[in-house]
Amino acid sequence: MNTGSWENNVRKVVPYVPGEQPKFSNVIKLNTNENPYPPSPSVRKVLDEYNCADMRLYPDPDASVLVNAIAERYGVKSSQVFVGVGSDDVLSVAFLTFFNSDKPVLFPDITYSFYDVWADVYRIPYIQKPLDSDFRINPDDYKCENGGIIFPNPNAPTGCEESLEMIEDIVKSNPGSVVIIDEAYVDFGAESALSLTEKYENLLVVQTFSKSRSMAGMRIGYAIGNEKLIKYMNDVKFSINSYTMTPLTILCGAAGIKDEEYFVRTVNKITETREYSKKRLAELGFTFPDSKSNFIFASHKSVPASEIFTALKERKIYVRYWNKEKINNHLRISVGTREEMDELFGALEGILK
Ligand code: PMP
C-alpha cells in the first residue's frame, strides 16, 4: 500500500512564460519577435491546393519532403537534418538527448529563458555564466568541466552577435560535450556556425521558420549537424512521438524554404527597418547593444523601462519587458514594418515628453 500523497510524486516545474498573444486586434505587436510580413506566396498555394481528405492519413514520420528541402537549401545530407515542432521542440529533444551527464550544462545568465526550464524539467544540472557589462559572452567561462553548452547567436534578448572564431574556440575546447548554437535570429545579419559542423562532430546548429521565414504559427524548427548527432536525436524523438510534423506543415515548410527570393527580400526589409529604428531610438535617448537580430534591446537614459512598457501597452503597442535582475530597465522591441515602428516612435515621443 502507498499511503503518501500522490502529489509527492508529481514532476513539479515552473513553466516557461511566452510573450503575450493579445486576444483582440488593433494591436501593434512588437513583443514576440514575429515577422511582420506573411510567408512566401508559395505557402499560400500549398494551402489552396491541399486535399482535406489526406488528413485521414498519418504523416510521414520522417517528414522527408521537408527534411530534403532543408538539406538542399543548406547543401548538407538529409541525414544531417532533424526537424521538429518549432525550434523549441528541437531544442527540447536536444537537451534530452545530449545533456545526459552529472556535470552541469553551461549557458549565459541572460539568454533565452527556456533553457533553464528544460534543464529543470529534465533534471539536468546547470550553471548560468554571467555575461559581461556589455552583455557579451566570455569564452573562458565555457572552458571548464561541463555536461554540454548552449547559447543563442545572436543572443536573446540582447541581439548581440558573437564571432565565429569565438564559437569555434568554445567548440574546439569541449570535445567531451555537445555544443548547441541556437540560431533562431541568425538570418538577420549574423554569421552562421553551420560551416563548422563539417569540422566538429560535437556542434549542433538549431534554426527556425518562426522568424526569418514568417511561419511562427506553423511550428517548424530544425537542427543541422553531424549524422551521428542527428541519429541520436531521432532515436529519442521516435521514443516519444513518431508523428510530430503534420502533413500540411511538412508541405508548407518545404514550399516556404524553396522561395529564396522572397526570403531575401523580406529579411532585407526587416534589417533596413532595424537600422532605421536604431537611429530613431538613439534620437529618443535610448541606448542598446548593436543588434544583429529582428529586435532591439533598449534602455532609456531617464525613464524606467517598466513605465514605458505600461504606457505603450495602454496605447496598444506591445513590447517585451522582464522584471528580472540585470535587465529590468530594458525593453525588447521586435522590428515590425516601417509603419508600425513609426507609430511606436510617435507614441514614445509622447510618453517621454
Ligand atoms: N530560440 C530563441 C533564442 C528564441 O528566442 C525562440 C523564440 N521564442 C526560440 C528559440 C523558439 O522559437 P520557435 O519554437 O518558434 O522556433
mmCIF file of C-alpha atoms and ligand atoms in Angstrom:
data_model
loop_
_atom_site.group_PDB
_atom_site.id
_atom_site.type_symbol
_atom_site.label_atom_id
_atom_site.label_comp_id
_atom_site.label_asym_id
_atom_site.label_seq_id
_atom_site.Cartn_x
_atom_site.Cartn_y
_atom_site.Cartn_z
ATOM 1 C CA MET A 1 0.000 0.000 0.000
ATOM 2 C CA ASN A 2 1.171 3.539 -0.722
ATOM 3 C CA THR A 3 -0.304 5.923 1.846
ATOM 4 C CA GLY A 4 1.547 9.166 0.968
ATOM 5 C CA SER A 5 0.004 11.857 -1.190
ATOM 6 C CA TRP A 6 0.120 11.247 -4.934
ATOM 7 C CA GLU A 7 1.276 14.847 -5.210
ATOM 8 C CA ASN A 8 4.640 13.912 -3.717
ATOM 9 C CA ASN A 9 5.329 12.016 -6.948
ATOM 10 C CA VAL A 10 4.419 14.765 -9.379
ATOM 11 C CA ARG A 11 7.154 16.207 -11.614
ATOM 12 C CA LYS A 12 6.814 19.793 -10.461
ATOM 13 C CA VAL A 13 8.183 22.544 -12.680
ATOM 14 C CA VAL A 14 7.983 26.284 -13.106
ATOM 15 C CA PRO A 15 6.945 26.618 -16.756
ATOM 16 C CA TYR A 16 8.304 28.959 -19.404
ATOM 17 C CA VAL A 17 6.205 32.078 -19.915
ATOM 18 C CA PRO A 18 5.868 33.050 -23.581
ATOM 19 C CA GLY A 19 5.230 36.641 -24.656
ATOM 20 C CA GLU A 20 1.617 37.715 -24.540
ATOM 21 C CA GLN A 21 -0.619 36.939 -27.546
ATOM 22 C CA PRO A 22 -3.388 39.531 -27.122
ATOM 23 C CA LYS A 23 -6.883 38.212 -27.839
ATOM 24 C CA PHE A 24 -8.017 41.394 -29.590
ATOM 25 C CA SER A 25 -6.961 43.055 -32.849
ATOM 26 C CA ASN A 26 -5.732 46.627 -33.483
ATOM 27 C CA VAL A 27 -2.571 45.908 -31.553
ATOM 28 C CA ILE A 28 0.923 46.778 -32.697
ATOM 29 C CA LYS A 29 2.623 43.594 -31.689
ATOM 30 C CA LEU A 30 6.331 44.010 -31.133
ATOM 31 C CA ASN A 31 6.695 41.602 -28.208
ATOM 32 C CA THR A 32 7.452 38.127 -29.598
ATOM 33 C CA ASN A 33 9.878 38.726 -32.483
ATOM 34 C CA GLU A 34 7.396 37.569 -35.103
ATOM 35 C CA ASN A 35 7.924 38.535 -38.719
ATOM 36 C CA PRO A 36 5.613 41.417 -39.755
ATOM 37 C CA TYR A 37 5.299 40.019 -43.310
ATOM 38 C CA PRO A 38 3.288 36.994 -44.432
ATOM 39 C CA PRO A 39 5.078 33.819 -45.520
ATOM 40 C CA SER A 40 6.050 33.216 -49.151
ATOM 41 C CA PRO A 41 3.120 33.113 -51.642
ATOM 42 C CA SER A 42 4.181 29.530 -52.409
ATOM 43 C CA VAL A 43 2.938 28.587 -48.917
ATOM 44 C CA ARG A 44 -0.470 30.090 -49.757
ATOM 45 C CA LYS A 45 -0.519 27.929 -52.889
ATOM 46 C CA VAL A 46 0.052 24.756 -50.857
ATOM 47 C CA LEU A 47 -2.880 25.665 -48.611
ATOM 48 C CA ASP A 48 -5.137 26.381 -51.604
ATOM 49 C CA GLU A 49 -4.302 23.053 -53.200
ATOM 50 C CA TYR A 50 -4.371 20.891 -50.074
ATOM 51 C CA ASN A 51 -6.743 17.924 -50.197
ATOM 52 C CA CYS A 52 -8.501 17.736 -46.830
ATOM 53 C CA ALA A 53 -9.173 14.022 -47.300
ATOM 54 C CA ASP A 54 -5.428 13.472 -46.812
ATOM 55 C CA MET A 55 -5.947 14.255 -43.138
ATOM 56 C CA ARG A 56 -7.201 10.669 -42.720
ATOM 57 C CA LEU A 57 -3.628 9.513 -43.038
ATOM 58 C CA TYR A 58 -0.774 9.699 -40.593
ATOM 59 C CA PRO A 59 2.029 11.968 -41.744
ATOM 60 C CA ASP A 60 5.392 10.713 -42.991
ATOM 61 C CA PRO A 61 7.202 10.152 -39.668
ATOM 62 C CA ASP A 62 10.496 11.174 -41.314
ATOM 63 C CA ALA A 63 8.987 14.396 -42.747
ATOM 64 C CA SER A 64 11.189 13.613 -45.758
ATOM 65 C CA VAL A 65 9.838 16.310 -48.079
ATOM 66 C CA LEU A 66 10.688 18.978 -45.526
ATOM 67 C CA VAL A 67 13.983 17.424 -44.430
ATOM 68 C CA ASN A 68 15.132 17.121 -48.065
ATOM 69 C CA ALA A 69 14.171 20.732 -48.831
ATOM 70 C CA ILE A 70 16.147 21.973 -45.811
ATOM 71 C CA ALA A 71 19.120 19.745 -46.714
ATOM 72 C CA GLU A 72 19.112 21.129 -50.250
ATOM 73 C CA ARG A 73 18.918 24.738 -49.055
ATOM 74 C CA TYR A 74 21.989 24.288 -46.847
ATOM 75 C CA GLY A 75 23.957 21.871 -49.048
ATOM 76 C CA VAL A 76 24.028 19.081 -46.456
ATOM 77 C CA LYS A 77 22.833 15.475 -46.485
ATOM 78 C CA SER A 78 19.261 14.733 -45.390
ATOM 79 C CA SER A 79 20.744 12.526 -42.669
ATOM 80 C CA GLN A 80 22.251 15.700 -41.180
ATOM 81 C CA VAL A 81 18.854 17.387 -40.661
ATOM 82 C CA PHE A 82 16.429 16.926 -37.756
ATOM 83 C CA VAL A 83 13.031 18.644 -37.822
ATOM 84 C CA GLY A 84 10.609 19.417 -35.018
ATOM 85 C CA VAL A 85 7.594 21.418 -33.915
ATOM 86 C CA GLY A 86 9.334 24.774 -33.793
ATOM 87 C CA SER A 87 12.906 25.078 -32.587
ATOM 88 C CA ASP A 88 11.531 24.805 -29.039
ATOM 89 C CA ASP A 89 10.735 21.158 -29.779
ATOM 90 C CA VAL A 90 14.110 20.643 -31.472
ATOM 91 C CA LEU A 91 15.947 22.216 -28.531
ATOM 92 C CA SER A 92 13.936 20.214 -26.033
ATOM 93 C CA VAL A 93 14.841 16.942 -27.815
ATOM 94 C CA ALA A 94 18.464 18.098 -27.977
ATOM 95 C CA PHE A 95 18.522 18.768 -24.199
ATOM 96 C CA LEU A 96 17.082 15.319 -23.552
ATOM 97 C CA THR A 97 19.462 13.606 -25.971
ATOM 98 C CA PHE A 98 22.789 15.312 -25.343
ATOM 99 C CA PHE A 99 22.686 16.816 -21.861
ATOM 100 C CA ASN A 100 22.770 13.498 -20.078
ATOM 101 C CA SER A 101 25.545 13.671 -17.504
ATOM 102 C CA ASP A 102 26.014 14.643 -13.854
ATOM 103 C CA LYS A 103 28.149 17.595 -14.896
ATOM 104 C CA PRO A 104 26.419 20.951 -15.302
ATOM 105 C CA VAL A 105 25.274 22.278 -18.648
ATOM 106 C CA LEU A 106 26.529 25.822 -19.230
ATOM 107 C CA PHE A 107 24.637 28.777 -20.672
ATOM 108 C CA PRO A 108 24.637 32.555 -20.113
ATOM 109 C CA ASP A 109 22.716 34.149 -17.223
ATOM 110 C CA ILE A 110 20.979 36.431 -19.693
ATOM 111 C CA THR A 111 19.670 34.343 -22.541
ATOM 112 C CA TYR A 112 16.628 32.530 -23.897
ATOM 113 C CA SER A 113 14.591 31.863 -20.763
ATOM 114 C CA PHE A 114 13.503 28.401 -21.902
ATOM 115 C CA TYR A 115 16.952 26.840 -21.298
ATOM 116 C CA ASP A 116 16.687 26.692 -17.509
ATOM 117 C CA VAL A 117 13.094 25.428 -17.827
ATOM 118 C CA TRP A 118 14.163 22.447 -19.984
ATOM 119 C CA ALA A 119 17.088 21.797 -17.667
ATOM 120 C CA ASP A 120 14.709 21.799 -14.687
ATOM 121 C CA VAL A 121 12.031 19.606 -16.262
ATOM 122 C CA TYR A 122 14.616 17.029 -17.372
ATOM 123 C CA ARG A 123 16.531 17.287 -14.060
ATOM 124 C CA ILE A 124 19.719 18.399 -15.796
ATOM 125 C CA PRO A 125 22.187 20.303 -13.577
ATOM 126 C CA TYR A 126 23.251 23.684 -14.994
ATOM 127 C CA ILE A 127 25.313 26.781 -14.309
ATOM 128 C CA GLN A 128 24.492 30.168 -15.792
ATOM 129 C CA LYS A 129 27.626 32.106 -16.714
ATOM 130 C CA PRO A 130 27.297 35.883 -16.300
ATOM 131 C CA LEU A 131 27.510 37.997 -19.427
ATOM 132 C CA ASP A 132 29.864 40.968 -19.090
ATOM 133 C CA SER A 133 28.581 44.517 -18.602
ATOM 134 C CA ASP A 134 28.191 44.887 -22.402
ATOM 135 C CA PHE A 135 26.067 41.699 -22.480
ATOM 136 C CA ARG A 136 28.890 39.739 -24.128
ATOM 137 C CA ILE A 137 29.925 36.114 -23.578
ATOM 138 C CA ASN A 138 33.371 35.428 -22.099
ATOM 139 C CA PRO A 139 34.622 32.280 -23.894
ATOM 140 C CA ASP A 140 36.835 31.332 -20.927
ATOM 141 C CA ASP A 141 33.657 30.713 -18.893
ATOM 142 C CA TYR A 142 32.984 27.758 -21.188
ATOM 143 C CA LYS A 143 36.328 26.051 -20.744
ATOM 144 C CA CYS A 144 35.602 24.155 -17.534
ATOM 145 C CA GLU A 145 34.161 20.700 -16.934
ATOM 146 C CA ASN A 146 30.599 20.588 -18.236
ATOM 147 C CA GLY A 147 27.833 18.322 -19.469
ATOM 148 C CA GLY A 148 27.043 20.461 -22.515
ATOM 149 C CA ILE A 149 26.899 24.071 -23.694
ATOM 150 C CA ILE A 150 24.139 26.093 -25.293
ATOM 151 C CA PHE A 151 23.664 29.716 -26.251
ATOM 152 C CA PRO A 152 21.888 31.624 -28.996
ATOM 153 C CA ASN A 153 23.824 33.548 -31.613
ATOM 154 C CA PRO A 154 22.767 36.326 -31.870
ATOM 155 C CA ASN A 155 21.889 36.092 -28.190
ATOM 156 C CA ALA A 156 18.358 36.767 -26.979
ATOM 157 C CA PRO A 157 17.131 39.122 -25.663
ATOM 158 C CA THR A 158 20.254 41.217 -26.243
ATOM 159 C CA GLY A 159 20.647 40.822 -30.029
ATOM 160 C CA CYS A 160 24.463 40.625 -29.701
ATOM 161 C CA GLU A 161 26.402 38.543 -32.184
ATOM 162 C CA GLU A 162 29.466 36.580 -31.086
ATOM 163 C CA SER A 163 32.161 35.844 -33.661
ATOM 164 C CA LEU A 164 32.595 32.526 -35.417
ATOM 165 C CA GLU A 165 36.181 32.433 -34.095
ATOM 166 C CA MET A 166 34.872 32.579 -30.540
ATOM 167 C CA ILE A 167 32.319 29.870 -31.228
ATOM 168 C CA GLU A 168 34.956 27.655 -32.819
ATOM 169 C CA ASP A 169 37.221 28.222 -29.825
ATOM 170 C CA ILE A 170 34.455 27.030 -27.473
ATOM 171 C CA VAL A 171 33.525 24.015 -29.641
ATOM 172 C CA LYS A 172 37.186 23.008 -30.031
ATOM 173 C CA SER A 173 37.816 23.308 -26.295
ATOM 174 C CA ASN A 174 34.933 20.936 -25.492
ATOM 175 C CA PRO A 175 35.320 17.677 -27.428
ATOM 176 C CA GLY A 176 33.699 15.871 -24.494
ATOM 177 C CA SER A 177 30.351 17.632 -24.773
ATOM 178 C CA VAL A 178 27.829 18.738 -27.351
ATOM 179 C CA VAL A 179 27.749 22.475 -28.046
ATOM 180 C CA ILE A 180 24.408 23.778 -29.329
ATOM 181 C CA ILE A 181 24.256 27.120 -31.117
ATOM 182 C CA ASP A 182 20.666 28.351 -31.226
ATOM 183 C CA GLU A 183 20.483 30.425 -34.405
ATOM 184 C CA ALA A 184 16.833 31.494 -34.197
ATOM 185 C CA TYR A 185 17.823 35.007 -35.336
ATOM 186 C CA VAL A 186 20.919 34.350 -37.440
ATOM 187 C CA ASP A 187 19.347 35.295 -40.787
ATOM 188 C CA PHE A 188 19.052 38.946 -39.768
ATOM 189 C CA GLY A 189 22.752 39.627 -40.285
ATOM 190 C CA ALA A 190 24.867 37.311 -38.141
ATOM 191 C CA GLU A 191 27.272 34.652 -39.358
ATOM 192 C CA SER A 192 26.049 31.075 -39.050
ATOM 193 C CA ALA A 193 28.148 28.353 -37.441
ATOM 194 C CA LEU A 194 26.833 25.830 -39.979
ATOM 195 C CA SER A 195 30.169 25.677 -41.805
ATOM 196 C CA LEU A 196 31.811 24.465 -38.579
ATOM 197 C CA THR A 197 29.539 21.396 -38.383
ATOM 198 C CA GLU A 198 31.709 19.850 -41.133
ATOM 199 C CA LYS A 199 34.738 20.115 -38.905
ATOM 200 C CA TYR A 200 33.331 19.396 -35.427
ATOM 201 C CA GLU A 201 31.260 16.332 -34.586
ATOM 202 C CA ASN A 202 30.096 17.882 -31.332
ATOM 203 C CA LEU A 203 28.466 21.007 -32.807
ATOM 204 C CA LEU A 204 24.715 21.197 -33.363
ATOM 205 C CA VAL A 205 23.175 24.254 -35.044
ATOM 206 C CA VAL A 206 19.463 24.915 -34.484
ATOM 207 C CA GLN A 207 17.353 27.244 -36.647
ATOM 208 C CA THR A 208 13.659 28.033 -37.090
ATOM 209 C CA PHE A 209 10.997 29.019 -39.624
ATOM 210 C CA SER A 210 9.395 31.266 -36.990
ATOM 211 C CA LYS A 211 11.359 34.469 -37.550
ATOM 212 C CA SER A 212 13.059 34.993 -40.921
ATOM 213 C CA ARG A 213 10.589 32.683 -42.696
ATOM 214 C CA SER A 214 7.409 34.216 -41.206
ATOM 215 C CA MET A 215 5.923 30.913 -40.069
ATOM 216 C CA ALA A 216 5.837 31.008 -36.252
ATOM 217 C CA GLY A 217 2.282 29.657 -36.304
ATOM 218 C CA MET A 218 3.213 26.594 -38.357
ATOM 219 C CA ARG A 219 5.795 25.477 -35.780
ATOM 220 C CA ILE A 220 8.824 24.356 -37.779
ATOM 221 C CA GLY A 221 12.342 24.176 -36.393
ATOM 222 C CA TYR A 222 15.382 22.185 -37.432
ATOM 223 C CA ALA A 223 18.827 21.152 -36.356
ATOM 224 C CA ILE A 224 21.809 20.528 -38.607
ATOM 225 C CA GLY A 225 24.883 18.652 -37.524
ATOM 226 C CA ASN A 226 26.926 15.546 -37.878
ATOM 227 C CA GLU A 227 24.934 12.450 -38.946
ATOM 228 C CA LYS A 228 25.604 10.744 -35.617
ATOM 229 C CA LEU A 229 24.127 13.655 -33.639
ATOM 230 C CA ILE A 230 21.015 13.628 -35.816
ATOM 231 C CA LYS A 231 20.613 9.856 -35.492
ATOM 232 C CA TYR A 232 20.773 10.128 -31.679
ATOM 233 C CA MET A 233 18.134 12.876 -31.718
ATOM 234 C CA ASN A 234 15.846 10.847 -33.977
ATOM 235 C CA ASP A 235 16.198 7.837 -31.671
ATOM 236 C CA VAL A 236 14.938 9.966 -28.781
ATOM 237 C CA LYS A 237 12.208 11.575 -30.889
ATOM 238 C CA PHE A 238 10.937 8.191 -32.076
ATOM 239 C CA SER A 239 10.895 7.064 -28.450
ATOM 240 C CA ILE A 240 8.437 9.822 -27.575
ATOM 241 C CA ASN A 241 6.275 10.643 -30.623
ATOM 242 C CA SER A 242 6.784 9.498 -34.221
ATOM 243 C CA TYR A 243 4.388 11.977 -35.817
ATOM 244 C CA THR A 244 5.487 15.418 -34.720
ATOM 245 C CA MET A 245 5.006 17.285 -38.011
ATOM 246 C CA THR A 246 1.580 17.465 -39.670
ATOM 247 C CA PRO A 247 1.374 16.712 -43.422
ATOM 248 C CA LEU A 248 0.329 20.281 -44.105
ATOM 249 C CA THR A 249 3.238 21.644 -42.085
ATOM 250 C CA ILE A 250 5.665 19.448 -43.999
ATOM 251 C CA LEU A 251 4.355 20.705 -47.357
ATOM 252 C CA CYS A 252 4.172 24.372 -46.330
ATOM 253 C CA GLY A 253 7.670 24.283 -44.860
ATOM 254 C CA ALA A 254 9.156 22.700 -47.966
ATOM 255 C CA ALA A 255 7.452 25.247 -50.236
ATOM 256 C CA GLY A 256 8.497 28.139 -47.997
ATOM 257 C CA ILE A 257 12.187 27.293 -47.850
ATOM 258 C CA LYS A 258 12.408 26.941 -51.634
ATOM 259 C CA ASP A 259 11.408 30.579 -52.188
ATOM 260 C CA GLU A 260 14.819 32.136 -51.641
ATOM 261 C CA GLU A 261 13.997 35.373 -53.453
ATOM 262 C CA TYR A 262 11.075 36.155 -51.131
ATOM 263 C CA PHE A 263 13.145 35.217 -48.079
ATOM 264 C CA VAL A 264 15.979 37.566 -49.025
ATOM 265 C CA ARG A 265 13.582 40.402 -49.868
ATOM 266 C CA THR A 266 11.648 40.254 -46.578
ATOM 267 C CA VAL A 267 14.744 39.758 -44.429
ATOM 268 C CA ASN A 268 16.329 42.810 -46.104
ATOM 269 C CA LYS A 269 13.241 44.902 -45.410
ATOM 270 C CA ILE A 270 13.433 43.948 -41.725
ATOM 271 C CA THR A 271 17.150 44.667 -41.392
ATOM 272 C CA GLU A 272 16.661 48.048 -43.103
ATOM 273 C CA THR A 273 13.832 48.881 -40.702
ATOM 274 C CA ARG A 274 16.015 47.741 -37.792
ATOM 275 C CA GLU A 275 18.816 50.115 -38.786
ATOM 276 C CA TYR A 276 16.314 52.958 -39.182
ATOM 277 C CA SER A 277 14.838 52.077 -35.782
ATOM 278 C CA LYS A 278 18.255 52.195 -34.121
ATOM 279 C CA LYS A 279 18.664 55.799 -35.319
ATOM 280 C CA ARG A 280 15.214 56.812 -34.131
ATOM 281 C CA LEU A 281 15.655 55.144 -30.730
ATOM 282 C CA ALA A 282 19.037 56.825 -30.226
ATOM 283 C CA GLU A 283 17.446 60.219 -31.030
ATOM 284 C CA LEU A 284 14.815 59.496 -28.369
ATOM 285 C CA GLY A 285 17.511 58.900 -25.712
ATOM 286 C CA PHE A 286 17.701 55.091 -25.779
ATOM 287 C CA THR A 287 20.895 53.061 -25.662
ATOM 288 C CA PHE A 288 21.178 49.463 -26.819
ATOM 289 C CA PRO A 289 23.762 46.881 -27.774
ATOM 290 C CA ASP A 290 24.233 46.614 -31.535
ATOM 291 C CA SER A 291 21.553 44.180 -32.665
ATOM 292 C CA LYS A 292 22.040 41.619 -35.443
ATOM 293 C CA SER A 293 18.559 40.210 -34.893
ATOM 294 C CA ASN A 294 14.969 41.297 -35.552
ATOM 295 C CA PHE A 295 14.691 43.049 -32.190
ATOM 296 C CA ILE A 296 16.433 45.811 -30.243
ATOM 297 C CA PHE A 297 17.146 45.589 -26.511
ATOM 298 C CA ALA A 298 16.825 49.181 -25.408
ATOM 299 C CA SER A 299 17.132 51.148 -22.200
ATOM 300 C CA HIS A 300 16.174 54.807 -21.770
ATOM 301 C CA LYS A 301 18.544 57.294 -20.150
ATOM 302 C CA SER A 302 15.931 58.715 -17.766
ATOM 303 C CA VAL A 303 12.548 56.965 -17.938
ATOM 304 C CA PRO A 304 12.321 53.467 -16.385
ATOM 305 C CA ALA A 305 11.566 50.627 -18.821
ATOM 306 C CA SER A 306 8.632 49.398 -16.724
ATOM 307 C CA GLU A 307 6.905 52.786 -17.080
ATOM 308 C CA ILE A 308 7.461 52.920 -20.827
ATOM 309 C CA PHE A 309 6.214 49.340 -21.144
ATOM 310 C CA THR A 310 2.950 50.147 -19.352
ATOM 311 C CA ALA A 311 2.414 53.418 -21.205
ATOM 312 C CA LEU A 312 2.944 51.688 -24.562
ATOM 313 C CA LYS A 313 0.555 48.904 -23.638
ATOM 314 C CA GLU A 314 -2.112 51.484 -22.799
ATOM 315 C CA ARG A 315 -1.651 52.705 -26.370
ATOM 316 C CA LYS A 316 -1.987 49.117 -27.624
ATOM 317 C CA ILE A 317 1.677 48.806 -28.502
ATOM 318 C CA TYR A 318 3.134 45.617 -27.063
ATOM 319 C CA VAL A 319 6.851 45.201 -26.423
ATOM 320 C CA ARG A 320 8.555 42.743 -24.047
ATOM 321 C CA TYR A 321 9.688 43.549 -20.527
ATOM 322 C CA TRP A 322 11.230 41.294 -17.879
ATOM 323 C CA ASN A 323 11.232 42.285 -14.240
ATOM 324 C CA LYS A 324 14.475 40.408 -13.745
ATOM 325 C CA GLU A 325 17.800 41.376 -12.231
ATOM 326 C CA LYS A 326 20.282 42.997 -14.688
ATOM 327 C CA ILE A 327 17.658 43.526 -17.412
ATOM 328 C CA ASN A 328 14.766 45.186 -15.560
ATOM 329 C CA ASN A 329 15.486 48.537 -17.164
ATOM 330 C CA HIS A 330 15.398 47.231 -20.726
ATOM 331 C CA LEU A 331 12.668 46.702 -23.304
ATOM 332 C CA ARG A 332 12.957 44.170 -26.085
ATOM 333 C CA ILE A 333 11.358 45.724 -29.124
ATOM 334 C CA SER A 334 10.694 43.484 -32.131
ATOM 335 C CA VAL A 335 11.208 45.079 -35.532
ATOM 336 C CA GLY A 336 7.848 45.436 -37.269
ATOM 337 C CA THR A 337 7.001 47.174 -40.523
ATOM 338 C CA ARG A 338 8.280 50.709 -41.065
ATOM 339 C CA GLU A 339 4.716 51.976 -40.421
ATOM 340 C CA GLU A 340 4.432 50.073 -37.133
ATOM 341 C CA MET A 341 7.807 51.386 -35.998
ATOM 342 C CA ASP A 342 6.802 54.958 -36.850
ATOM 343 C CA GLU A 343 3.683 54.511 -34.705
ATOM 344 C CA LEU A 344 5.920 53.266 -31.898
ATOM 345 C CA PHE A 345 8.254 56.273 -32.196
ATOM 346 C CA GLY A 346 5.278 58.648 -32.256
ATOM 347 C CA ALA A 347 3.950 57.055 -29.061
ATOM 348 C CA LEU A 348 7.389 57.162 -27.436
ATOM 349 C CA GLU A 349 7.729 60.873 -28.222
ATOM 350 C CA GLY A 350 4.508 61.475 -26.287
ATOM 351 C CA ILE A 351 5.447 59.211 -23.373
ATOM 352 C CA LEU A 352 8.969 60.568 -22.921
ATOM 353 C CA LYS A 353 7.970 64.252 -23.081
HETATM 354 N N1 PMP B 1 15.446 30.215 -29.531
HETATM 355 C C1 PMP B 1 15.367 31.514 -29.241
HETATM 356 C C2 PMP B 1 16.593 32.234 -28.834
HETATM 357 C C3 PMP B 1 14.129 32.164 -29.296
HETATM 358 O O1 PMP B 1 14.034 33.464 -28.976
HETATM 359 C C4 PMP B 1 12.984 31.451 -29.692
HETATM 360 C C5 PMP B 1 11.655 32.155 -29.808
HETATM 361 N N2 PMP B 1 10.915 32.221 -28.641
HETATM 362 C C6 PMP B 1 13.126 30.092 -29.968
HETATM 363 C C7 PMP B 1 14.374 29.517 -29.901
HETATM 364 C C8 PMP B 1 11.956 29.226 -30.308
HETATM 365 O O2 PMP B 1 11.302 29.579 -31.457
HETATM 366 P P1 PMP B 1 10.362 28.565 -32.241
HETATM 367 O O3 PMP B 1 9.994 27.451 -31.290
HETATM 368 O O4 PMP B 1 9.211 29.373 -32.670
HETATM 369 O O5 PMP B 1 11.188 28.048 -33.378
#
